[in-house]
Coordinates of N, CA and C in Angstrom, one line a residue:
M1 N -52.8 17.9 35.4 CA -51.4 17.9 35.3 C -50.6 18.5 34.0
P2 N -51.4 18.0 32.7 CA -51.0 18.7 31.9 C -50.5 19.9 31.5
V3 N -51.5 20.8 32.3 CA -51.1 22.0 32.2 C -49.9 22.8 33.2
L4 N -49.4 21.9 34.0 CA -48.2 22.1 34.4 C -47.1 21.6 33.6
L5 N -47.2 20.8 32.7 CA -46.3 20.4 31.7 C -45.9 21.5 30.8
H6 N -47.2 22.1 30.3 CA -46.9 22.9 28.9 C -47.9 24.4 29.2
P7 N -46.9 25.0 30.3 CA -47.8 26.2 30.9 C -47.9 27.4 29.1
A8 N -47.6 27.3 28.5 CA -47.1 28.0 27.2 C -48.7 27.7 26.5
A9 N -48.9 26.2 26.6 CA -50.1 25.6 25.7 C -51.3 25.3 26.8
S10 N -51.4 26.2 27.9 CA -52.5 25.8 28.5 C -53.9 25.7 28.0
E11 N -54.0 26.8 27.2 CA -55.5 27.3 26.8 C -55.8 25.3 26.0
W12 N -54.9 25.7 25.2 CA -55.2 24.4 24.1 C -55.8 23.0 24.9
V13 N -54.6 22.5 25.8 CA -54.6 21.2 26.5 C -56.1 21.3 27.0
C14 N -56.4 22.7 27.8 CA -57.4 22.5 28.0 C -58.7 22.1 27.4
A15 N -58.7 23.0 26.2 CA -60.0 22.6 25.1 C -60.1 21.4 24.8
A16 N -58.8 20.6 24.6 CA -58.6 19.5 23.8 C -59.7 18.8 25.1
R17 N -58.6 18.3 26.1 CA -59.5 18.0 27.4 C -61.0 17.8 27.5
D18 N -61.6 19.1 27.4 CA -62.8 19.6 27.4 C -63.6 19.1 26.4
G19 N -62.8 18.6 25.0 CA -63.9 18.0 23.9 C -63.6 16.3 24.3
V20 N -62.9 15.9 24.9 CA -62.8 14.6 25.1 C -63.8 14.3 26.2
Y21 N -63.9 15.1 27.5 CA -64.5 15.2 28.1 C -66.3 15.1 28.2
L22 N -66.8 16.4 26.9 CA -67.8 16.1 26.3 C -68.3 14.9 25.8
V23 N -67.6 13.9 25.4 CA -68.0 13.3 24.3 C -68.1 11.9 25.2
T24 N -67.1 11.9 25.9 CA -66.9 10.7 27.1 C -68.6 10.9 28.0
A25 N -69.0 12.4 28.2 CA -70.3 12.8 29.3 C -71.6 12.4 27.9
L26 N -71.4 12.5 27.4 CA -72.6 11.8 25.9 C -72.5 10.0 26.3
L27 N -71.7 9.6 25.7 CA -71.3 8.4 25.6 C -71.7 7.7 27.3
W28 N -71.4 8.3 28.2 CA -72.2 7.8 29.5 C -73.7 8.0 29.7
L29 N -74.1 9.1 28.7 CA -75.7 9.6 29.2 C -76.3 8.4 28.3
R30 N -75.8 8.2 27.1 CA -76.4 7.2 26.4 C -76.1 5.7 26.9
F31 N -74.7 5.3 27.3 CA -75.0 3.6 27.6 C -75.2 3.2 29.0
V32 N -74.9 4.4 29.9 CA -75.4 4.0 31.2 C -76.5 4.7 31.7
G33 N -76.7 5.7 31.2 CA -78.3 6.2 31.8 C -79.2 6.2 31.0
G34 N -78.9 5.7 29.9 CA -80.4 5.1 28.6 C -81.0 6.1 28.2
V35 N -80.6 7.5 28.1 CA -80.5 8.7 27.7 C -80.6 8.4 25.7
R36 N -81.7 8.5 24.8 CA -81.5 8.8 23.4 C -81.4 9.8 23.0
L37 N -79.8 9.8 22.6 CA -78.9 11.2 22.0 C -79.6 11.4 20.6
S38 N -79.8 12.9 20.3 CA -80.5 13.7 19.3 C -79.1 13.5 17.9
L39 N -79.0 13.9 16.9 CA -78.7 13.9 15.9 C -77.8 15.0 16.0
W40 N -78.5 15.8 16.8 CA -77.9 17.1 17.1 C -76.5 17.3 18.2
E41 N -77.0 16.3 18.9 CA -75.9 16.0 20.2 C -74.6 15.4 19.9
W42 N -74.8 13.8 18.8 CA -74.3 13.4 18.4 C -73.1 14.1 17.1
G43 N -73.6 15.2 16.2 CA -73.0 16.3 15.7 C -71.7 17.0 16.2
G44 N -72.6 17.4 17.5 CA -71.6 18.5 18.2 C -70.8 17.8 19.2
A45 N -70.5 16.4 19.3 CA -69.8 15.5 19.6 C -68.6 15.8 18.6
R46 N -68.7 15.1 17.6 CA -68.0 15.1 16.4 C -67.4 16.6 16.2
V47 N -67.7 17.5 16.0 CA -67.2 18.9 16.2 C -66.2 19.0 17.5
A48 N -66.9 18.6 18.5 CA -65.8 18.6 19.3 C -64.5 18.0 19.6
L49 N -64.8 16.8 19.0 CA -63.8 16.1 18.6 C -62.6 16.6 17.3
C50 N -63.2 17.1 16.1 CA -62.2 17.6 15.3 C -61.8 18.3 15.7
G51 N -62.5 19.4 16.8 CA -61.2 20.8 17.3 C -60.3 20.0 18.1
M52 N -60.5 18.9 19.1 CA -59.5 18.6 19.6 C -58.2 17.9 18.1
L53 N -58.8 17.3 17.5 CA -57.7 16.7 17.0 C -56.8 17.8 15.7
I54 N -57.6 18.7 15.6 CA -57.0 19.9 14.8 C -55.9 20.6 15.5
M55 N -56.1 20.5 17.0 CA -55.6 21.6 17.9 C -54.1 20.1 18.2
V56 N -54.6 19.2 18.3 CA -53.3 18.2 18.7 C -52.2 17.9 17.8
V57 N -52.7 17.7 16.5 CA -52.1 17.4 15.4 C -51.7 19.1 14.8
G58 N -52.1 20.0 15.1 CA -51.9 20.9 14.5 C -50.3 21.6 15.8
W59 N -50.3 21.4 16.8 CA -49.6 21.4 17.8 C -48.4 21.6 17.8
G60 N -48.0 20.8 17.0 CA -46.6 19.7 16.3 C -46.3 20.7 15.4
W61 N -46.9 21.1 14.9 CA -46.4 22.3 13.6 C -46.3 23.3 13.5
T62 N -46.6 23.8 15.2 CA -46.1 25.7 15.5 C -44.6 25.8 15.2

């Protein structure tokens, strides 16, 4: 639905959503699936969330 509201920024909306999806999937694996995640996986989740934050915060400045 957000893509329909902001067609000019649809790539950024999808990228931000995918960052949240990635972190949610890792949390699901850890706490529901019982999978022990490595530091690389947690680090990748941090990078994805930082990228999402940059897109969301920077969106208002352009």
